[in-house]
């Protein structure tokens, strides 16, 4: 610190806005350029100063002191600790003014030559970031300041807003505004400081000393018609673009097309041209613009599938042999997500063959490389409208970009099967594809699939006014021998007051109705046929039939299960009643050789496993009903309301393999129990469904279901009533 503290003499103090004081006076030597202002020994704010020589020796001082509620400092003892160790003692501020015009008048009349440098100083320390408005008083002061020193050197003739947040275009002519980046001060109702991007263009209607200019003022949000004055800095001095008396105001959106047409004629350095090109392409206009690209890049979307509140899956292809694409981004309402970071690339030989001889791609495409396809799932937060608009942005390395409209559709069975066929089960990355992309949308699609249109229910045989149980018998193949099951039920007194709902899924025989009608009449049973053409497995078929069940209890019964004795339903009902809590009750199921097919479930690790499966029946020692983690829907008696409380039978799985265990675990999570009754045994034929189609999508669907089951039940809900038998 110097031995002698600098003590300036201040003649003017102006409170230019709530947090800024402008100080003007003299000092013996140049004041420190900046430092921390203190008030009564405590840090108060920031001090910046600008000095220029006086003719009679010493220096003039113009300073800005910025501190919260700066007006309170006029009674404080002020000092400045400079960044270079020098200190400055400020006199007490007397008669702080709020009108800056006296200061401006003094500068104009006595210091005209110093005003350009003084203005640069004020803009440097007081102007906020590009496009942020100056305070009202400061804005008017700076606008008047620059208006006094700026010389008119051109006209602004055409104005137009490019798009919200993308800036305003100004076109005209000038004799000093050069191409590149230019500092601009734009006056509207407020005053804002910008760094504009400027291109020049030759105009035959101008003299050789002038040229056409096109400037894009970034982030300018004010309507073009509100612009009153435009100042710019050129060659170290400030100039003005006067407003043409009959200026043209382009409608929103038209300015963008106008600038696009001008761009090929504009002169500027490469960086500025890239910035202008980015301005043009940074606006999505509602249609594709990939076809306009001059670089060898082409892309298309195959489909987009969206579940509101869950996310969107997009599939398509992108051809980019020279790596001109920097990123691919999905845009939606108030969100954007880059998809190329972890998208899944797929083989698209058809794309290679289609562009191999295209002029833009000839010689650039390896004939043996086909990984042009992509598949990506983008999650979304809840709250986006169902009709939200989306588009895909393809950003290029040169700053340009192109767009593809995205029109998502709701998932349906056909789309889900198509997605499942995209999974290559031999690909080591198949599990990653399922976990990251296909799994979330497929499972969500299963949860929100639209309800199938209501189908007529056909009553056959006699009518039971108040059935004691509703038997739900799903038929999912081309079998016609359901009359065998009806015969077994007809000879059992337990089913004398039962109704039998036969749920006919997709693939069931057209002759099934005739078979049922004859059997219902012959055996005097109450049968109702429930067509379920949208169902592809027993669970979906049963779910379609359940709304038509009239009894409080339902018996879910697979066509593979054949009752061999009478009275077994009563035994299941007694076991349920003795449990004193609502429960899903299943018997023992045996193969035709009387080995065990189902005898309850035990837990190994965190997965339920059928116990004693394949062992002789004699291995069973239990004689009392046992609470188990899962029963079996192949044969299960339970109150109908429990199914609704557990969330239904299907829960978004593709196939049937995991639906039974999932339903039972959801039942336990809802506070209910699964019971296995060892002493009741039925035969379950181990058969493949007739006319079963071994489509590829079913195989990959099983992989998706396994992922979904493991993810949902990674931590199985605790159940203190659970008791698991061990071998």
XYZ file of C-alpha atoms in Angstrom:
727
model
C 0.000 0.000 0.000
C 1.315 3.497 -0.834
C 2.250 5.856 1.983
C -0.166 8.545 0.807
C -3.785 7.473 0.408
C -5.419 8.993 -2.667
C -8.266 11.344 -1.744
C -10.285 12.517 -4.759
C -12.476 15.594 -4.769
C -16.015 14.666 -5.862
C -18.232 17.335 -7.381
C -21.137 15.129 -8.534
C -22.786 12.050 -7.011
C -25.776 10.580 -8.846
C -27.906 7.647 -7.715
C -28.359 6.257 -11.218
C -30.447 3.322 -9.963
C -31.174 1.656 -6.632
C -27.836 -0.156 -6.518
C -25.498 2.166 -8.441
C -23.862 5.507 -7.659
C -22.040 7.462 -10.372
C -19.297 9.704 -8.999
C -17.508 12.512 -10.867
C -14.646 14.717 -9.740
C -10.886 15.166 -9.788
C -7.839 13.507 -8.290
C -4.119 14.260 -8.170
C -3.094 11.095 -9.973
C -4.905 8.257 -11.780
C -7.145 6.441 -9.322
C -7.026 2.709 -8.939
C -9.098 1.010 -11.625
C -11.144 -1.135 -9.282
C -11.540 -2.619 -5.848
C -13.824 -3.364 -2.916
C -15.771 -0.429 -1.520
C -16.106 -0.307 2.268
C -18.595 1.633 4.373
C -17.558 2.354 7.955
C -14.916 -0.358 7.646
C -17.279 -3.069 6.336
C -17.311 -4.398 2.768
C -20.197 -2.736 0.942
C -19.835 -3.315 -2.799
C -17.752 -2.901 -5.945
C -15.864 0.223 -7.041
C -14.652 0.848 -10.623
C -13.020 4.008 -11.951
C -11.970 5.639 -15.210
C -9.560 8.619 -15.359
C -8.324 11.015 -18.019
C -5.833 13.921 -17.778
C -6.765 17.514 -16.951
C -5.171 20.342 -18.898
C -3.902 22.031 -15.706
C -2.506 18.827 -14.217
C -4.150 16.058 -12.254
C -6.939 13.871 -13.606
C -10.666 13.768 -14.050
C -12.404 10.840 -12.345
C -15.597 9.009 -13.362
C -16.467 6.121 -11.043
C -19.253 3.622 -10.455
C -19.965 2.329 -6.972
C -22.297 -0.670 -6.993
C -23.804 -1.829 -3.708
C -27.228 -2.978 -2.517
C -29.369 0.040 -1.616
C -26.557 2.372 -2.638
C -28.412 5.482 -1.438
C -27.692 4.570 2.185
C -23.952 5.144 1.610
C -24.188 8.946 1.459
C -23.809 9.204 5.244
C -21.124 6.517 5.573
C -17.347 6.813 5.755
C -16.298 5.365 2.396
C -13.009 3.880 1.248
C -11.759 1.535 -1.442
C -9.313 -1.348 -1.098
C -7.739 -1.700 -4.525
C -6.933 -5.011 -6.138
C -3.293 -3.901 -6.499
C -2.922 -3.004 -2.812
C -3.552 0.732 -3.233
C -6.236 2.403 -1.152
C -8.624 5.244 -1.859
C -10.429 7.431 0.660
C -13.702 8.902 -0.575
C -15.140 12.070 0.934
C -18.577 11.923 2.458
C -21.205 12.195 -0.230
C -23.144 15.438 -0.044
C -26.360 16.170 -1.898
C -26.658 12.893 -3.803
C -28.821 13.542 -6.860
C -31.170 11.211 -8.708
C -31.258 13.203 -11.949
C -28.220 12.326 -14.113
C -28.753 14.997 -16.736
C -26.542 17.524 -14.967
C -23.653 15.045 -15.106
C -24.353 14.314 -18.765
C -24.494 18.041 -19.551
C -21.153 18.587 -17.836
C -19.538 15.783 -19.810
C -20.986 17.020 -23.121
C -19.957 20.628 -22.611
C -16.575 20.230 -20.951
C -15.324 16.719 -21.795
C -16.665 15.866 -25.246
C -13.421 14.231 -26.362
C -13.419 11.915 -23.351
C -17.022 10.770 -23.769
C -16.409 7.742 -26.069
C -13.914 6.219 -23.635
C -16.181 7.109 -20.714
C -19.101 5.368 -22.440
C -17.006 2.250 -23.022
C -16.142 2.261 -19.327
C -19.784 2.586 -18.253
C -20.925 -0.191 -20.581
C -18.132 -2.455 -19.402
C -18.947 -2.133 -15.718
C -22.712 -1.499 -15.784
C -24.199 -3.291 -18.801
C -25.620 -6.734 -17.908
C -25.334 -9.855 -20.045
C -26.518 -9.800 -23.651
C -30.172 -8.909 -23.928
C -30.806 -8.238 -20.244
C -32.566 -4.891 -19.747
C -30.766 -2.030 -18.063
C -32.630 -0.341 -15.243
C -34.973 2.375 -16.492
C -32.882 5.367 -15.322
C -29.558 3.822 -16.312
C -30.950 2.818 -19.707
C -32.197 6.319 -20.462
C -28.902 7.803 -19.300
C -26.752 5.514 -21.468
C -29.066 5.930 -24.457
C -28.796 9.708 -24.171
C -25.047 9.386 -23.620
C -24.439 7.334 -26.761
C -26.972 9.404 -28.707
C -24.848 12.494 -28.128
C -21.621 10.997 -29.457
C -22.948 8.641 -32.156
C -23.001 9.767 -35.772
C -25.698 8.527 -38.166
C -23.982 6.256 -40.680
C -26.784 4.223 -42.214
C -30.429 3.230 -42.092
C -32.374 0.237 -40.787
C -35.082 -0.586 -43.319
C -36.442 -4.090 -42.649
C -37.197 -5.683 -39.279
C -38.459 -9.128 -38.329
C -38.445 -11.451 -35.334
C -36.925 -14.839 -36.153
C -38.630 -16.765 -33.350
C -39.081 -16.656 -29.603
C -35.647 -16.599 -27.993
C -33.821 -16.648 -31.337
C -33.410 -12.941 -31.958
C -34.494 -10.165 -34.291
C -33.270 -9.518 -37.826
C -32.406 -5.960 -38.899
C -31.616 -5.234 -42.556
C -30.463 -1.954 -44.051
C -27.249 -0.248 -45.102
C -24.260 1.398 -43.475
C -20.943 3.019 -44.272
C -19.184 1.704 -41.166
C -20.884 -1.451 -39.799
C -18.579 -4.316 -40.763
C -19.291 -8.034 -40.963
C -18.641 -10.065 -37.823
C -19.611 -9.500 -34.210
C -20.773 -5.977 -33.384
C -21.676 -4.329 -30.079
C -25.144 -2.782 -30.231
C -27.292 -0.732 -27.908
C -30.991 -1.042 -28.784
C -33.542 1.344 -27.321
C -37.185 0.317 -26.946
C -39.261 0.877 -23.810
C -36.076 -0.326 -22.145
C -32.447 -0.187 -23.212
C -30.471 -3.369 -23.892
C -26.890 -4.117 -24.832
C -26.198 -6.872 -27.398
C -23.426 -8.469 -29.397
C -25.007 -8.891 -32.797
C -23.991 -11.139 -35.689
C -23.560 -9.083 -38.863
C -23.214 -10.013 -42.510
C -22.730 -7.621 -45.411
C -24.064 -7.762 -48.950
C -23.333 -5.756 -52.075
C -26.153 -3.413 -53.137
C -26.085 -1.717 -56.538
C -28.290 1.127 -55.266
C -25.582 2.322 -52.835
C -22.347 4.247 -53.446
C -19.024 2.451 -53.152
C -18.584 3.840 -49.635
C -21.639 1.986 -48.289
C -22.970 -1.549 -48.335
C -25.975 -3.552 -47.315
C -26.004 -5.035 -43.819
C -28.005 -7.814 -42.198
C -27.722 -8.070 -38.424
C -29.221 -10.651 -36.113
C -29.652 -9.285 -32.613
C -29.656 -12.455 -30.482
C -32.178 -12.983 -27.706
C -33.999 -9.751 -28.588
C -37.509 -10.283 -27.240
C -39.002 -6.841 -27.892
C -41.337 -6.589 -30.855
C -39.530 -5.012 -33.853
C -42.089 -2.199 -34.028
C -41.031 -1.098 -30.521
C -37.437 -0.352 -31.575
C -36.744 3.397 -31.407
C -32.990 3.718 -31.897
C -30.086 1.409 -32.796
C -26.491 2.276 -31.925
C -23.439 0.227 -32.811
C -19.720 0.357 -32.216
C -17.483 0.423 -35.294
C -13.788 1.222 -35.563
C -13.535 2.353 -31.949
C -16.438 4.809 -32.167
C -20.191 4.713 -31.735
C -22.531 5.160 -34.696
C -26.268 5.071 -35.272
C -28.495 3.215 -37.712
C -31.375 5.594 -38.218
C -34.820 4.089 -38.677
C -36.196 4.406 -42.187
C -39.445 6.360 -42.099
C -41.339 3.648 -43.984
C -39.555 0.642 -42.567
C -40.868 -2.834 -43.325
C -42.019 -5.054 -40.460
C -42.007 -8.706 -41.480
C -44.558 -11.000 -39.815
C -43.236 -13.555 -37.351
C -41.797 -16.496 -39.243
C -41.367 -14.617 -42.529
C -38.121 -13.072 -41.299
C -36.654 -16.548 -40.919
C -37.354 -17.446 -44.552
C -36.094 -14.014 -45.636
C -32.802 -14.512 -43.792
C -32.467 -18.005 -45.255
C -32.775 -16.557 -48.770
C -30.177 -13.878 -48.004
C -27.607 -16.184 -46.421
C -25.919 -17.412 -49.658
C -25.219 -13.767 -50.624
C -23.867 -12.609 -47.268
C -20.197 -11.897 -46.666
C -18.696 -12.583 -43.248
C -16.012 -14.606 -41.549
C -16.691 -18.371 -41.250
C -17.580 -18.167 -37.552
C -20.219 -15.494 -38.159
C -21.679 -17.353 -41.131
C -21.923 -20.484 -39.000
C -23.662 -18.491 -36.270
C -26.144 -17.045 -38.780
C -26.747 -20.463 -40.281
C -27.372 -21.782 -36.804
C -29.921 -19.009 -36.232
C -31.736 -20.018 -39.387
C -31.753 -23.717 -38.676
C -32.304 -23.404 -34.927
C -36.018 -22.888 -35.437
C -38.334 -25.810 -35.997
C -40.950 -24.697 -38.496
C -43.205 -27.730 -38.267
C -41.839 -29.714 -41.208
C -38.751 -31.722 -42.105
C -35.626 -29.871 -43.223
C -33.192 -32.783 -43.561
C -33.686 -32.711 -47.325
C -32.199 -29.179 -47.398
C -28.841 -30.248 -45.979
C -25.863 -29.683 -48.246
C -23.640 -32.170 -46.405
C -24.041 -35.943 -46.952
C -26.519 -36.580 -44.146
C -29.932 -38.162 -44.484
C -32.393 -39.485 -41.926
C -35.952 -40.678 -41.496
C -38.232 -41.843 -38.713
C -39.992 -45.172 -38.979
C -42.303 -44.737 -36.020
C -42.683 -43.159 -32.604
C -44.638 -44.796 -29.791
C -45.611 -42.794 -26.720
C -47.201 -43.560 -23.386
C -47.992 -40.209 -21.684
C -46.230 -39.879 -18.358
C -43.839 -42.718 -19.232
C -41.959 -41.761 -22.381
C -41.533 -42.032 -26.130
C -39.698 -44.631 -28.175
C -38.462 -43.551 -31.603
C -37.093 -45.785 -34.340
C -35.592 -44.787 -37.654
C -32.297 -44.479 -39.476
C -29.510 -41.939 -39.860
C -26.975 -41.969 -42.679
C -23.837 -40.017 -41.751
C -20.751 -41.517 -43.429
C -18.514 -38.478 -42.784
C -19.573 -37.897 -39.171
C -21.121 -34.499 -39.820
C -23.724 -35.043 -37.096
C -22.829 -33.731 -33.653
C -25.964 -34.838 -31.795
C -29.548 -36.001 -32.232
C -32.058 -34.469 -29.825
C -35.724 -35.165 -29.146
C -37.616 -31.972 -28.322
C -40.947 -31.794 -26.550
C -42.860 -29.224 -24.510
C -40.332 -27.613 -22.158
C -37.843 -30.468 -22.417
C -35.157 -31.872 -24.670
C -33.118 -35.064 -24.530
C -30.126 -36.205 -26.575
C -30.842 -39.705 -27.841
C -27.559 -40.498 -29.590
C -25.627 -40.982 -26.366
C -27.018 -44.433 -25.645
C -29.329 -45.233 -28.529
C -29.294 -48.753 -29.950
C -28.047 -49.073 -33.519
C -29.735 -51.607 -35.768
C -28.773 -53.125 -39.102
C -30.453 -51.467 -42.099
C -29.117 -53.058 -45.252
C -32.022 -51.535 -47.172
C -30.721 -48.039 -46.370
C -27.218 -48.895 -47.577
C -28.556 -50.310 -50.827
C -30.894 -47.366 -51.335
C -28.117 -44.744 -51.113
C -25.122 -46.654 -52.439
C -25.377 -44.927 -55.821
C -26.791 -41.610 -54.609
C -24.641 -38.683 -55.762
C -24.109 -37.294 -52.258
C -23.108 -40.646 -50.804
C -21.402 -42.401 -53.728
C -17.951 -43.565 -52.701
C -18.573 -42.681 -49.058
C -20.667 -45.682 -47.967
C -18.923 -48.975 -47.161
C -20.996 -51.625 -48.914
C -20.626 -54.043 -45.991
C -21.652 -51.675 -43.188
C -25.340 -51.373 -42.401
C -25.608 -50.040 -38.815
C -27.648 -47.011 -39.835
C -30.812 -47.805 -37.892
C -31.490 -46.516 -34.407
C -33.899 -47.164 -31.583
C -34.150 -44.968 -28.492
C -36.499 -44.600 -25.547
C -36.794 -41.174 -23.914
C -38.531 -41.104 -20.518
C -40.735 -38.163 -19.634
C -42.083 -36.710 -16.430
C -45.747 -36.710 -15.566
C -47.803 -33.732 -16.632
C -47.052 -33.471 -20.349
C -50.299 -33.167 -22.310
C -51.449 -36.183 -24.269
C -51.372 -34.162 -27.499
C -47.876 -32.771 -26.856
C -45.886 -31.901 -29.991
C -42.441 -33.428 -30.557
C -39.678 -33.106 -33.124
C -36.194 -34.471 -33.687
C -33.239 -32.111 -34.093
C -30.148 -33.285 -35.979
C -27.362 -30.890 -34.972
C -24.326 -30.707 -37.263
C -20.690 -30.120 -36.409
C -20.654 -26.905 -38.483
C -23.341 -25.318 -36.304
C -26.283 -26.032 -38.582
C -29.116 -28.401 -37.876
C -32.131 -30.033 -39.458
C -35.440 -31.309 -38.159
C -37.787 -34.238 -38.453
C -41.375 -34.063 -37.194
C -42.264 -36.718 -34.644
C -45.884 -37.852 -34.523
C -46.143 -40.390 -31.695
C -48.933 -42.932 -31.686
C -50.384 -44.908 -28.818
C -49.073 -48.460 -28.511
C -51.118 -51.400 -29.695
C -50.535 -55.135 -29.936
C -49.211 -54.961 -33.490
C -46.659 -52.247 -32.648
C -45.519 -54.102 -29.547
C -44.971 -57.292 -31.545
C -42.996 -55.320 -34.128
C -40.745 -53.906 -31.390
C -40.182 -57.342 -29.938
C -39.106 -58.591 -33.362
C -36.347 -55.950 -33.408
C -34.580 -57.745 -30.553
C -31.871 -60.141 -31.698
C -31.690 -62.761 -28.961
C -28.230 -63.754 -30.217
C -26.883 -60.223 -29.753
C -24.821 -59.841 -26.546
C -26.377 -56.388 -26.135
C -29.944 -57.752 -26.148
C -30.322 -57.389 -22.378
C -29.141 -53.773 -22.533
C -31.585 -53.055 -25.363
C -34.441 -54.473 -23.305
C -33.466 -52.708 -20.082
C -32.841 -49.286 -21.596
C -35.241 -49.012 -24.525
C -37.743 -51.746 -25.338
C -38.655 -52.942 -21.852
C -40.022 -49.661 -20.418
C -42.283 -48.897 -23.379
C -43.524 -52.485 -23.788
C -44.417 -52.832 -20.125
C -46.080 -49.412 -20.075
C -47.994 -50.339 -23.221
C -49.353 -53.409 -21.471
C -50.551 -51.340 -18.526
C -52.390 -48.762 -20.617
C -53.608 -50.839 -23.553
C -57.016 -49.574 -24.622
C -59.923 -51.673 -23.489
C -61.178 -54.103 -26.095
C -64.573 -53.198 -27.511
C -67.389 -54.792 -25.569
C -68.381 -58.088 -27.150
C -71.765 -59.744 -26.745
C -72.002 -62.491 -24.120
C -73.915 -65.573 -25.208
C -75.941 -67.396 -22.544
C -76.413 -71.140 -23.023
C -78.171 -73.849 -21.055
C -80.098 -73.049 -17.931
C -80.051 -69.855 -15.858
C -78.798 -69.611 -12.270
C -80.139 -66.537 -10.502
C -77.555 -66.486 -7.688
C -74.528 -68.644 -8.527
C -72.352 -69.841 -5.656
C -69.219 -69.578 -7.790
C -68.263 -68.270 -11.225
C -65.990 -70.733 -13.005
C -63.745 -68.963 -15.535
C -62.507 -71.383 -18.189
C -60.140 -69.770 -20.747
C -59.813 -71.299 -24.222
C -56.797 -69.948 -26.099
C -56.334 -72.489 -28.895
C -58.355 -74.369 -31.470
C -59.664 -77.065 -29.128
C -63.288 -78.159 -29.333
C -63.234 -80.724 -26.494
C -64.275 -78.310 -23.760
C -67.358 -80.503 -23.340
C -65.095 -82.963 -21.476
C -64.513 -80.360 -18.756
C -68.195 -79.511 -18.650
C -69.014 -83.196 -18.189
C -66.613 -83.461 -15.221
C -68.170 -80.397 -13.601
C -71.726 -81.562 -14.290
C -71.335 -84.745 -12.216
C -69.971 -82.831 -9.201
C -72.677 -81.489 -6.833
C -70.356 -78.608 -5.907
C -71.115 -77.077 -9.310
C -74.888 -77.516 -9.296
C -75.399 -73.777 -8.673
C -72.310 -72.564 -10.518
C -72.103 -70.439 -13.628
C -69.402 -71.307 -16.150
C -67.811 -68.492 -18.163
C -65.928 -69.806 -21.185
C -63.527 -67.057 -22.319
C -62.705 -67.638 -25.992
C -59.413 -65.906 -26.813
C -57.821 -65.240 -30.190
C -57.251 -68.528 -31.993
C -60.227 -70.345 -30.489
C -62.331 -72.404 -32.858
C -65.406 -71.016 -34.557
C -67.059 -74.354 -33.730
C -66.611 -73.788 -29.988
C -70.011 -72.101 -29.657
C -71.792 -75.111 -31.144
C -69.946 -77.496 -28.818
C -70.788 -75.394 -25.772
C -74.438 -75.012 -26.693
C -74.897 -78.764 -27.050
C -73.023 -79.582 -23.833
C -74.817 -76.909 -21.787
C -78.173 -78.216 -22.922
C -77.273 -81.870 -22.383
C -75.686 -81.429 -18.930
C -78.142 -78.717 -17.844
C -75.349 -76.293 -16.964
C -75.393 -72.492 -16.827
C -72.803 -71.596 -19.461
C -71.938 -68.215 -20.928
C -69.580 -67.774 -23.853
C -67.445 -64.601 -23.591
C -65.633 -63.833 -26.875
C -62.236 -62.202 -26.241
C -60.605 -61.852 -29.678
C -58.007 -59.391 -28.330
C -56.697 -61.903 -25.776
C -53.538 -63.851 -26.614
C -53.174 -65.963 -23.474
C -55.263 -67.422 -20.677
C -54.741 -64.418 -18.389
C -56.033 -61.935 -20.938
C -58.972 -64.214 -21.704
C -59.872 -64.566 -18.022
C -59.531 -60.806 -17.524
C -62.080 -60.298 -20.315
C -64.518 -62.700 -18.655
C -64.233 -61.484 -15.049
C -66.482 -58.402 -15.470
C -69.300 -60.805 -16.387
C -68.876 -62.988 -13.286
C -72.011 -62.775 -11.116
C -70.778 -64.681 -8.040
C -68.706 -63.249 -5.195
C -66.143 -66.037 -5.616
C -64.466 -67.091 -8.842
C -62.717 -70.309 -9.744
C -59.943 -69.814 -12.287
C -59.608 -73.142 -14.095
C -57.251 -73.989 -16.944
C -58.404 -76.295 -19.725
C -55.289 -78.355 -18.918
C -56.702 -79.230 -15.465
C -59.039 -82.231 -15.319
C -60.998 -82.901 -12.113
C -60.863 -86.595 -11.223
C -63.021 -86.616 -8.077
C -66.077 -84.912 -6.660
C -66.258 -82.428 -3.799
C -62.834 -80.865 -4.301
C -64.293 -77.362 -4.642
C -65.899 -77.709 -1.201
C -62.545 -78.688 0.293
C -60.904 -75.596 -1.169
C -63.750 -73.443 0.157
C -63.431 -74.960 3.657
C -59.678 -74.303 3.665
C -60.306 -70.687 2.692
C -62.963 -70.271 5.386
C -60.720 -71.792 8.059
C -57.960 -69.335 7.185
C -60.267 -66.517 8.367
C -58.675 -64.084 5.904
C -59.428 -63.609 2.206
C -57.095 -65.891 0.291
C -56.329 -67.379 -3.101
C -56.529 -71.148 -2.689
C -54.990 -73.751 -5.011
C -54.890 -77.575 -4.832
C -52.033 -79.908 -5.660
C -51.677 -80.447 -9.401
C -50.315 -83.736 -10.714
C -49.034 -84.838 -14.087
C -50.722 -87.782 -15.763
C -48.133 -90.130 -14.199
C -49.084 -88.681 -10.785
C -45.776 -86.894 -10.331
C -46.001 -83.402 -8.892
C -46.618 -80.416 -11.140
C -47.624 -77.882 -8.465
C -47.309 -78.235 -4.711
C -46.860 -74.710 -3.514
C -43.854 -72.455 -3.949
C -40.678 -71.866 -2.015
C -38.257 -68.955 -2.299
C -34.704 -69.453 -3.542
C -32.771 -66.229 -3.244
C -35.353 -63.670 -4.288
C -37.243 -65.796 -6.821
C -40.256 -68.046 -6.224
C -39.638 -71.636 -7.357
C -42.189 -74.460 -7.622
C -41.347 -77.020 -4.944
C -41.291 -80.789 -5.461
C -41.932 -80.335 -9.201
C -41.425 -83.700 -10.939
C -41.155 -85.668 -7.694
C -43.516 -88.576 -6.895
C -46.683 -87.653 -5.075
C -45.493 -89.623 -2.054
C -42.990 -86.891 -1.245
C -45.829 -84.741 0.008
C -46.091 -84.950 3.802
C -48.296 -81.922 4.514
C -51.912 -82.553 5.434
C -53.014 -79.044 6.352
C -53.362 -75.952 4.167
C -50.076 -74.075 3.873
C -49.523 -70.356 3.250
C -47.167 -70.032 0.281
C -45.667 -67.127 -1.678
C -47.717 -68.032 -4.749
C -50.648 -70.209 -5.718
C -51.383 -71.144 -9.339
C -54.006 -69.603 -11.578
C -54.307 -72.952 -13.369
C -56.723 -73.748 -10.559
C -57.486 -71.121 -7.930
C -60.515 -70.196 -5.835
C -60.656 -66.634 -4.524
C -63.035 -63.746 -3.852
C -63.551 -61.758 -7.031
C -62.746 -58.467 -5.316
C -59.203 -59.626 -4.523
C -58.341 -59.571 -8.215
C -59.271 -55.904 -8.484
C -57.435 -55.064 -5.245
C -54.282 -56.680 -6.639
C -54.521 -54.621 -9.835
C -55.905 -57.222 -12.217
C -54.488 -60.370 -13.742
C -52.201 -59.138 -16.526
C -50.155 -56.123 -15.280
C -48.419 -55.377 -18.552
C -46.551 -58.603 -19.290
C -46.251 -59.795 -22.883
C -46.665 -63.530 -22.310
C -48.127 -65.739 -19.616
C -44.952 -67.146 -18.055
C -44.530 -64.522 -15.317
C -48.126 -63.406 -14.885
C -49.103 -66.005 -12.287
C -46.168 -65.294 -9.950
C -46.570 -61.552 -10.448
C -50.278 -61.677 -9.631
C -49.674 -63.687 -6.473
C -46.954 -61.310 -5.289
C -49.229 -58.336 -5.927
C -51.932 -60.130 -3.991
C -49.539 -60.475 -1.059
C -48.541 -56.833 -1.337
C -52.231 -55.924 -1.053
C -52.333 -57.768 2.286
C -53.834 -61.077 1.164
C -52.603 -64.661 1.287
C -52.028 -67.571 -1.072
C -52.901 -71.032 0.266
C -51.934 -74.460 -0.999
C -54.216 -77.340 -0.001
C -52.050 -80.511 -0.181
C -54.893 -83.007 0.243
C -56.831 -81.848 -2.826
C -55.222 -83.187 -5.995
C -56.239 -82.676 -9.626
C -54.582 -83.859 -12.803
C -53.065 -81.201 -15.054
C -52.212 -82.399 -18.536
C -48.797 -81.167 -19.674
C -49.701 -80.205 -23.212
C -48.788 -77.562 -25.720
C -51.647 -75.363 -26.775
C -53.131 -76.604 -30.006
C -52.368 -74.500 -33.062
C -49.824 -72.608 -30.919
C -47.808 -70.199 -33.004
C -44.136 -70.113 -32.108
C -43.694 -66.564 -33.316
C -40.355 -64.922 -32.688
C -41.968 -62.078 -30.749
C -43.126 -64.536 -28.095
C -39.523 -65.605 -27.453
C -38.262 -62.052 -27.120
C -41.378 -61.146 -25.151
C -40.326 -63.679 -22.527
C -36.987 -61.855 -22.180
C -38.809 -58.557 -21.691
C -41.137 -60.137 -19.130
C -38.202 -61.549 -17.186
C -36.599 -58.096 -17.079
C -39.877 -56.502 -15.978
C -40.484 -59.123 -13.289
C -36.954 -58.874 -11.888
C -37.045 -55.074 -11.888
C -40.399 -54.880 -10.137
C -39.791 -57.629 -7.608
C -36.079 -57.114 -6.953
C -37.073 -56.723 -3.314
C -40.027 -58.995 -2.664
C -42.558 -57.473 -0.243
C -42.329 -58.930 3.223
C -45.242 -61.038 4.448
C -45.145 -62.063 8.078
C -47.855 -64.686 7.472
C -45.698 -66.415 4.878
C -44.547 -69.940 5.639
C -42.555 -71.794 3.003
C -42.263 -75.570 2.973
C -38.807 -77.054 2.425
C -37.934 -80.335 0.883
